[in-house]
PDB file of C-alpha atoms in Angstrom:
ATOM      1  CA  ILE D   1      -0.390   0.732  -0.219  1.00  0.00           C
ATOM      2  CA  ALA D   2       1.316   2.881  -1.116  1.00  0.00           C
ATOM      3  CA  GLY D   3       2.416   5.936   1.829  1.00  0.00           C
ATOM      4  CA  ILE D   4       4.525   6.946   4.323  1.00  0.00           C
ATOM      5  CA  THR D   5       6.053   4.703   6.961  1.00  0.00           C
ATOM      6  CA  GLN D   6       7.983   5.984  10.337  1.00  0.00           C
ATOM      7  CA  ALA D   7       9.915   4.452  12.543  1.00  0.00           C
ATOM      8  CA  PRO D   8       9.884   3.770  16.129  1.00  0.00           C
ATOM      9  CA  THR D   9       6.638   4.104  16.499  1.00  0.00           C
ATOM     10  CA  SER D  10       6.986   5.009  20.499  1.00  0.00           C
ATOM     11  CA  GLN D  11       9.912   5.285  22.147  1.00  0.00           C
ATOM     12  CA  ILE D  12      11.036   6.915  25.332  1.00  0.00           C
ATOM     13  CA  LEU D  13      14.642   8.160  24.584  1.00  0.00           C
ATOM     14  CA  ALA D  14      17.019   9.964  27.768  1.00  0.00           C
ATOM     15  CA  ALA D  15      18.243  13.532  28.147  1.00  0.00           C
ATOM     16  CA  GLY D  16      21.492  13.789  26.209  1.00  0.00           C
ATOM     17  CA  ARG D  17      20.907  11.578  23.996  1.00  0.00           C
ATOM     18  CA  ARG D  18      21.723  11.021  19.877  1.00  0.00           C
ATOM     19  CA  MET D  19      18.017   9.708  18.094  1.00  0.00           C
ATOM     20  CA  THR D  20      16.908   9.039  14.548  1.00  0.00           C
ATOM     21  CA  LEU D  21      13.707   9.453  13.889  1.00  0.00           C
ATOM     22  CA  ARG D  22      12.496   7.663   9.958  1.00  0.00           C
ATOM     23  CA  CYS D  23      10.535   8.464   7.529  1.00  0.00           C
ATOM     24  CA  THR D  24       9.758   6.715   4.036  1.00  0.00           C
ATOM     25  CA  GLN D  25       8.116   7.735   1.236  1.00  0.00           C
ATOM     26  CA  ASP D  26       7.116   4.820  -1.777  1.00  0.00           C
ATOM     27  CA  MET D  27       5.099   7.524  -3.429  1.00  0.00           C
ATOM     28  CA  ARG D  28       7.682   8.378  -5.288  1.00  0.00           C
ATOM     29  CA  HIS D  29       7.040  12.947  -3.812  1.00  0.00           C
ATOM     30  CA  ASN D  30       9.347  15.748  -4.552  1.00  0.00           C
ATOM     31  CA  ALA D  31       8.278  17.331  -0.941  1.00  0.00           C
ATOM     32  CA  MET D  32       9.047  16.511   2.379  1.00  0.00           C
ATOM     33  CA  TYR D  33       7.940  17.485   5.538  1.00  0.00           C
ATOM     34  CA  TRP D  34       8.292  17.020   9.837  1.00  0.00           C
ATOM     35  CA  TYR D  35       5.894  18.501  11.880  1.00  0.00           C
ATOM     36  CA  ARG D  36       5.579  18.720  15.398  1.00  0.00           C
ATOM     37  CA  GLN D  37       2.845  18.299  17.692  1.00  0.00           C
ATOM     38  CA  ASP D  38       2.373  19.681  21.093  1.00  0.00           C
ATOM     39  CA  LEU D  39      -0.776  19.516  22.889  1.00  0.00           C
ATOM     40  CA  GLY D  40      -2.889  22.868  21.910  1.00  0.00           C
ATOM     41  CA  LEU D  41      -0.198  23.969  19.574  1.00  0.00           C
ATOM     42  CA  GLY D  42      -0.569  23.440  16.411  1.00  0.00           C
ATOM     43  CA  LEU D  43       1.400  21.681  13.223  1.00  0.00           C
ATOM     44  CA  ARG D  44       5.270  23.512  13.769  1.00  0.00           C
ATOM     45  CA  LEU D  45       7.135  22.554  10.656  1.00  0.00           C
ATOM     46  CA  ILE D  46      10.753  21.706  11.883  1.00  0.00           C
ATOM     47  CA  HIS D  47      12.859  21.004   8.825  1.00  0.00           C
ATOM     48  CA  TYR D  48      11.853  20.924   5.013  1.00  0.00           C
ATOM     49  CA  SER D  49      12.806  19.825   2.178  1.00  0.00           C
ATOM     50  CA  ASN D  50      11.298  20.006  -1.817  1.00  0.00           C
ATOM     51  CA  THR D  51      13.297  18.103  -3.329  1.00  0.00           C
ATOM     52  CA  ALA D  52      16.293  14.908  -3.882  1.00  0.00           C
ATOM     53  CA  GLY D  53      19.561  17.207  -2.265  1.00  0.00           C
ATOM     54  CA  THR D  54      17.818  20.405  -0.665  1.00  0.00           C
ATOM     55  CA  THR D  55      16.804  21.253   2.206  1.00  0.00           C
ATOM     56  CA  GLY D  56      15.546  24.396   4.412  1.00  0.00           C
ATOM     57  CA  LYS D  57      14.562  25.465   8.353  1.00  0.00           C
ATOM     58  CA  GLY D  58      10.931  25.168   9.096  1.00  0.00           C
ATOM     59  CA  GLU D  59       9.592  27.596  11.634  1.00  0.00           C
ATOM     60  CA  VAL D  60      11.465  25.589  15.064  1.00  0.00           C
ATOM     61  CA  PRO D  61      14.790  23.832  13.968  1.00  0.00           C
ATOM     62  CA  ASP D  62      16.887  23.827  16.847  1.00  0.00           C
ATOM     63  CA  GLY D  63      18.105  21.290  18.164  1.00  0.00           C
ATOM     64  CA  TYR D  64      17.224  18.953  15.015  1.00  0.00           C
ATOM     65  CA  SER D  65      18.705  18.299  11.277  1.00  0.00           C
ATOM     66  CA  VAL D  66      17.778  15.794   8.078  1.00  0.00           C
ATOM     67  CA  SER D  67      19.189  15.157   5.635  1.00  0.00           C
ATOM     68  CA  ARG D  68      17.125  13.843   1.696  1.00  0.00           C
ATOM     69  CA  ALA D  69      20.597  12.036   0.597  1.00  0.00           C
ATOM     70  CA  ASN D  70      17.413  10.116  -2.082  1.00  0.00           C
ATOM     71  CA  THR D  71      13.124  10.965  -3.195  1.00  0.00           C
ATOM     72  CA  ASP D  72      11.988   8.448  -0.727  1.00  0.00           C
ATOM     73  CA  ASP D  73      14.111   8.853   2.673  1.00  0.00           C
ATOM     74  CA  PHE D  74      13.475  11.560   5.148  1.00  0.00           C
ATOM     75  CA  PRO D  75      15.501  11.126   8.597  1.00  0.00           C
ATOM     76  CA  LEU D  76      14.936  13.564  11.466  1.00  0.00           C
ATOM     77  CA  THR D  77      18.043  13.670  13.530  1.00  0.00           C
ATOM     78  CA  LEU D  78      17.938  14.646  17.634  1.00  0.00           C
ATOM     79  CA  ALA D  79      21.499  15.815  18.024  1.00  0.00           C
ATOM     80  CA  SER D  80      21.029  15.942  21.960  1.00  0.00           C
ATOM     81  CA  ALA D  81      17.399  15.371  23.174  1.00  0.00           C
ATOM     82  CA  VAL D  82      16.598  17.538  25.431  1.00  0.00           C
ATOM     83  CA  PRO D  83      12.972  17.024  27.457  1.00  0.00           C
ATOM     84  CA  SER D  84      11.625  19.657  25.176  1.00  0.00           C
ATOM     85  CA  GLN D  85      11.648  18.523  22.754  1.00  0.00           C
ATOM     86  CA  THR D  86       9.108  15.351  23.505  1.00  0.00           C
ATOM     87  CA  SER D  87       6.761  15.032  20.757  1.00  0.00           C
ATOM     88  CA  VAL D  88       4.848  12.831  18.525  1.00  0.00           C
ATOM     89  CA  TYR D  89       5.758  13.854  15.268  1.00  0.00           C
ATOM     90  CA  PHE D  90       4.751  13.904  11.489  1.00  0.00           C
ATOM     91  CA  CYS D  91       6.409  13.055   9.150  1.00  0.00           C
ATOM     92  CA  ALA D  92       4.522  14.179   5.760  1.00  0.00           C
ATOM     93  CA  SER D  93       4.886  14.427   2.136  1.00  0.00           C
ATOM     94  CA  SER D  94       3.569  16.364  -0.700  1.00  0.00           C
ATOM     95  CA  ALA D  95       3.534  15.571  -4.582  1.00  0.00           C
ATOM     96  CA  ASN D  96       4.991  18.899  -5.321  1.00  0.00           C
ATOM     97  CA  ALA D  97       6.378  22.563  -3.247  1.00  0.00           C
ATOM     98  CA  GLY D  98       6.775  25.880  -4.412  1.00  0.00           C
ATOM     99  CA  GLN D  99       3.209  27.033  -6.715  1.00  0.00           C
ATOM    100  CA  GLY D 100       2.763  23.052  -6.860  1.00  0.00           C
ATOM    101  CA  ALA D 101       2.360  22.833  -3.142  1.00  0.00           C
ATOM    102  CA  ARG D 102      -1.090  21.709  -2.300  1.00  0.00           C
ATOM    103  CA  GLU D 103      -2.155  17.812  -0.229  1.00  0.00           C
ATOM    104  CA  GLN D 104       0.101  16.684   2.056  1.00  0.00           C
ATOM    105  CA  PHE D 105       0.281  13.139   3.512  1.00  0.00           C
ATOM    106  CA  PHE D 106       0.970  12.416   6.223  1.00  0.00           C
ATOM    107  CA  GLY D 107       2.715   9.491   8.457  1.00  0.00           C
ATOM    108  CA  PRO D 108       1.197   7.772  11.055  1.00  0.00           C
ATOM    109  CA  GLY D 109       3.905   9.495  13.596  1.00  0.00           C
ATOM    110  CA  THR D 110       6.388   9.269  15.782  1.00  0.00           C
ATOM    111  CA  ARG D 111       5.155   9.764  20.001  1.00  0.00           C
ATOM    112  CA  LEU D 112       8.777  10.623  21.266  1.00  0.00           C
ATOM    113  CA  THR D 113       9.122  11.166  25.625  1.00  0.00           C
ATOM    114  CA  VAL D 114      12.409  12.630  26.434  1.00  0.00           C
ATOM    115  CA  LEU D 115      13.275  11.988  30.082  1.00  0.00           C
TER     116      LEU D 115
ATOM    117  CA  GLY Q   1       3.014  38.366  13.138  1.00  0.00           C
ATOM    118  CA  GLN Q   2       1.312  35.017  11.178  1.00  0.00           C
ATOM    119  CA  ASN Q   3      -1.693  34.075  13.138  1.00  0.00           C
ATOM    120  CA  ILE Q   4      -4.959  31.218  12.798  1.00  0.00           C
ATOM    121  CA  ASP Q   5      -7.843  31.310  15.074  1.00  0.00           C
ATOM    122  CA  GLN Q   6      -9.626  28.667  15.639  1.00  0.00           C
ATOM    123  CA  PRO Q   7     -12.745  27.389  18.475  1.00  0.00           C
ATOM    124  CA  THR Q   8     -10.697  25.184  20.689  1.00  0.00           C
ATOM    125  CA  GLU Q   9     -13.614  22.418  21.113  1.00  0.00           C
ATOM    126  CA  MET Q  10     -17.355  21.880  19.696  1.00  0.00           C
ATOM    127  CA  THR Q  11     -19.978  19.858  20.511  1.00  0.00           C
ATOM    128  CA  ALA Q  12     -23.164  18.850  18.143  1.00  0.00           C
ATOM    129  CA  THR Q  13     -25.766  16.509  18.289  1.00  0.00           C
ATOM    130  CA  GLU Q  14     -25.495  13.719  16.038  1.00  0.00           C
ATOM    131  CA  GLY Q  15     -27.473  13.550  12.488  1.00  0.00           C
ATOM    132  CA  ALA Q  16     -27.626  18.400  13.161  1.00  0.00           C
ATOM    133  CA  ILE Q  17     -25.333  20.557  11.161  1.00  0.00           C
ATOM    134  CA  VAL Q  18     -21.991  22.550  12.674  1.00  0.00           C
ATOM    135  CA  GLN Q  19     -20.088  25.066  11.596  1.00  0.00           C
ATOM    136  CA  ILE Q  20     -16.466  25.409  12.136  1.00  0.00           C
ATOM    137  CA  ASN Q  21     -15.043  29.132  12.331  1.00  0.00           C
ATOM    138  CA  CYS Q  22     -11.363  30.065  11.622  1.00  0.00           C
ATOM    139  CA  THR Q  23     -10.166  33.139  10.615  1.00  0.00           C
ATOM    140  CA  TYR Q  24      -6.127  33.838   9.796  1.00  0.00           C
ATOM    141  CA  GLN Q  25      -3.817  36.542   9.509  1.00  0.00           C
ATOM    142  CA  THR Q  26      -0.847  35.380   7.047  1.00  0.00           C
ATOM    143  CA  SER Q  27       1.927  36.809   5.182  1.00  0.00           C
ATOM    144  CA  GLY Q  28       0.776  36.019   1.987  1.00  0.00           C
ATOM    145  CA  PHE Q  29      -1.963  33.447   0.257  1.00  0.00           C
ATOM    146  CA  ASN Q  30      -2.001  30.673  -1.603  1.00  0.00           C
ATOM    147  CA  GLY Q  31      -4.567  28.168  -0.163  1.00  0.00           C
ATOM    148  CA  LEU Q  32      -6.054  27.692   2.686  1.00  0.00           C
ATOM    149  CA  PHE Q  33      -6.631  23.462   3.667  1.00  0.00           C
ATOM    150  CA  TRP Q  34      -8.989  21.159   6.041  1.00  0.00           C
ATOM    151  CA  TYR Q  35      -7.426  18.575   7.514  1.00  0.00           C
ATOM    152  CA  GLN Q  36      -9.816  15.583  10.045  1.00  0.00           C
ATOM    153  CA  GLN Q  37      -6.808  14.706  12.749  1.00  0.00           C
ATOM    154  CA  HIS Q  38      -8.461  11.219  14.377  1.00  0.00           C
ATOM    155  CA  ALA Q  39      -7.106  11.403  17.916  1.00  0.00           C
ATOM    156  CA  GLY Q  40      -4.096   9.327  17.934  1.00  0.00           C
ATOM    157  CA  GLU Q  41      -3.166   9.339  14.012  1.00  0.00           C
ATOM    158  CA  ALA Q  42      -2.483  11.565  11.054  1.00  0.00           C
ATOM    159  CA  PRO Q  43      -3.586  14.383   9.843  1.00  0.00           C
ATOM    160  CA  THR Q  44      -5.353  13.433   6.688  1.00  0.00           C
ATOM    161  CA  PHE Q  45      -6.751  16.064   3.488  1.00  0.00           C
ATOM    162  CA  LEU Q  46     -10.638  17.373   3.141  1.00  0.00           C
ATOM    163  CA  SER Q  47     -10.340  20.529   1.299  1.00  0.00           C
ATOM    164  CA  TYR Q  48      -9.100  22.941  -1.165  1.00  0.00           C
ATOM    165  CA  ASN Q  49      -9.851  26.047  -1.879  1.00  0.00           C
ATOM    166  CA  VAL Q  50      -7.994  28.925  -3.684  1.00  0.00           C
ATOM    167  CA  LEU Q  51     -10.899  30.973  -4.560  1.00  0.00           C
ATOM    168  CA  ASP Q  52     -13.308  33.336  -3.242  1.00  0.00           C
ATOM    169  CA  GLY Q  53     -17.018  30.950  -2.543  1.00  0.00           C
ATOM    170  CA  LEU Q  54     -18.273  27.685  -1.568  1.00  0.00           C
ATOM    171  CA  GLU Q  55     -16.315  24.228  -2.449  1.00  0.00           C
ATOM    172  CA  GLU Q  56     -18.453  21.232  -1.720  1.00  0.00           C
ATOM    173  CA  LYS Q  57     -17.455  17.351  -0.566  1.00  0.00           C
ATOM    174  CA  GLY Q  58     -20.217  15.280  -0.186  1.00  0.00           C
ATOM    175  CA  ARG Q  59     -21.824  16.134   3.741  1.00  0.00           C
ATOM    176  CA  PHE Q  60     -18.239  18.343   3.591  1.00  0.00           C
ATOM    177  CA  SER Q  61     -18.082  21.999   2.020  1.00  0.00           C
ATOM    178  CA  SER Q  62     -15.858  25.036   3.293  1.00  0.00           C
ATOM    179  CA  PHE Q  63     -16.310  28.459   2.188  1.00  0.00           C
ATOM    180  CA  LEU Q  64     -13.317  30.396   1.484  1.00  0.00           C
ATOM    181  CA  SER Q  65     -13.510  34.846   2.037  1.00  0.00           C
ATOM    182  CA  ARG Q  66      -9.921  36.188   1.584  1.00  0.00           C
ATOM    183  CA  SER Q  67     -10.489  40.152   1.855  1.00  0.00           C
ATOM    184  CA  LYS Q  68     -12.005  38.711   5.172  1.00  0.00           C
ATOM    185  CA  GLY Q  69      -9.273  36.091   5.928  1.00  0.00           C
ATOM    186  CA  TYR Q  70     -12.318  33.521   6.711  1.00  0.00           C
ATOM    187  CA  SER Q  71     -12.729  29.956   6.080  1.00  0.00           C
ATOM    188  CA  TYR Q  72     -15.544  27.571   7.275  1.00  0.00           C
ATOM    189  CA  LEU Q  73     -16.024  23.791   7.656  1.00  0.00           C
ATOM    190  CA  LEU Q  74     -19.766  22.476   6.907  1.00  0.00           C
ATOM    191  CA  LEU Q  75     -20.313  19.238   8.432  1.00  0.00           C
ATOM    192  CA  LYS Q  76     -23.921  18.283   7.843  1.00  0.00           C
ATOM    193  CA  GLU Q  77     -25.726  15.070   8.645  1.00  0.00           C
ATOM    194  CA  LEU Q  78     -22.927  14.374  11.480  1.00  0.00           C
ATOM    195  CA  GLN Q  79     -22.601  11.222  12.880  1.00  0.00           C
ATOM    196  CA  MET Q  80     -20.421   9.609  15.639  1.00  0.00           C
ATOM    197  CA  LYS Q  81     -17.249   9.165  13.234  1.00  0.00           C
ATOM    198  CA  ASP Q  82     -16.854  12.885  13.241  1.00  0.00           C
ATOM    199  CA  SER Q  83     -15.705  13.769  16.037  1.00  0.00           C
ATOM    200  CA  ALA Q  84     -12.080  14.549  15.751  1.00  0.00           C
ATOM    201  CA  SER Q  85      -9.483  17.419  15.455  1.00  0.00           C
ATOM    202  CA  TYR Q  86     -10.112  19.399  12.791  1.00  0.00           C
ATOM    203  CA  LEU Q  87      -7.290  21.584  11.321  1.00  0.00           C
ATOM    204  CA  CYS Q  88      -7.380  24.849   9.762  1.00  0.00           C
ATOM    205  CA  ALA Q  89      -3.816  25.627   7.295  1.00  0.00           C
ATOM    206  CA  VAL Q  90      -2.721  28.460   4.874  1.00  0.00           C
ATOM    207  CA  LEU Q  91      -0.662  27.955   2.444  1.00  0.00           C
ATOM    208  CA  ASP Q  92       1.944  31.913   2.659  1.00  0.00           C
ATOM    209  CA  SER Q  93       4.051  33.528   0.199  1.00  0.00           C
ATOM    210  CA  ASN Q  94       6.543  31.596   1.108  1.00  0.00           C
ATOM    211  CA  TYR Q  95       4.474  28.129  -0.241  1.00  0.00           C
ATOM    212  CA  GLN Q  96       4.911  26.675   3.703  1.00  0.00           C
ATOM    213  CA  LEU Q  97       2.230  25.480   5.160  1.00  0.00           C
ATOM    214  CA  ILE Q  98       0.673  27.843   8.439  1.00  0.00           C
ATOM    215  CA  TRP Q  99      -1.673  25.724  11.147  1.00  0.00           C
ATOM    216  CA  GLY Q 100      -4.103  26.261  13.483  1.00  0.00           C
ATOM    217  CA  ALA Q 101      -3.913  24.997  16.602  1.00  0.00           C
ATOM    218  CA  GLY Q 102      -7.825  22.766  15.250  1.00  0.00           C
ATOM    219  CA  THR Q 103     -11.359  22.363  16.674  1.00  0.00           C
ATOM    220  CA  LYS Q 104     -12.327  19.527  18.771  1.00  0.00           C
ATOM    221  CA  LEU Q 105     -15.413  18.361  17.655  1.00  0.00           C
ATOM    222  CA  ILE Q 106     -17.703  15.806  20.138  1.00  0.00           C
ATOM    223  CA  ILE Q 107     -20.564  14.350  19.038  1.00  0.00           C
ATOM    224  CA  LYS Q 108     -23.103  13.542  20.663  1.00  0.00           C
ATOM    225  CA  PRO Q 109     -26.008  10.728  19.710  1.00  0.00           C
TER     226      PRO Q 109
END
């Protein structure tokens, strides 16, 4: 079934540890996104990639890094986790970015708890 | 700054009609989206408006007024499965989505 997968589903992490959240899509979408969702707040964009080989910073990029080596994969890395990074993380993709931006498709999310 | 406002929570009765409002102030406008998100799940796309007017899709309709910075999502013939959060999002001048906090809709029998 075409779509977006994320791993892990959930994770409890000690503060200071390094963690990579994985995201893979098989829809051959050009654009991919990482959001965090916290109670009472809207989805906030962490990083994005308009096409393979390029990345950009969103609204809340500090403490996170991404790479886009190919079309399908867009991992998000927390170099040294802090408790404020406790959140639900969603990966999303869309066929195109910019003027072609339309519907975004979301992965099932990763629930991360940093202690 | 950029801002999207929606009511935090609404309650409606099964079989009835409910209107969820969204007002926005953003740097530029390239379209407005509505997404549905059931508890513990990912958001899923409902509608996209870029021109003023009403877009109808089955039981759901979405309206946009760009001059007023206003949209609403209209849900008819409410069903229990419509209990979810409804997220309003605007594509700004940089073609990035700015999201509202969402409206939690509770359907009562």
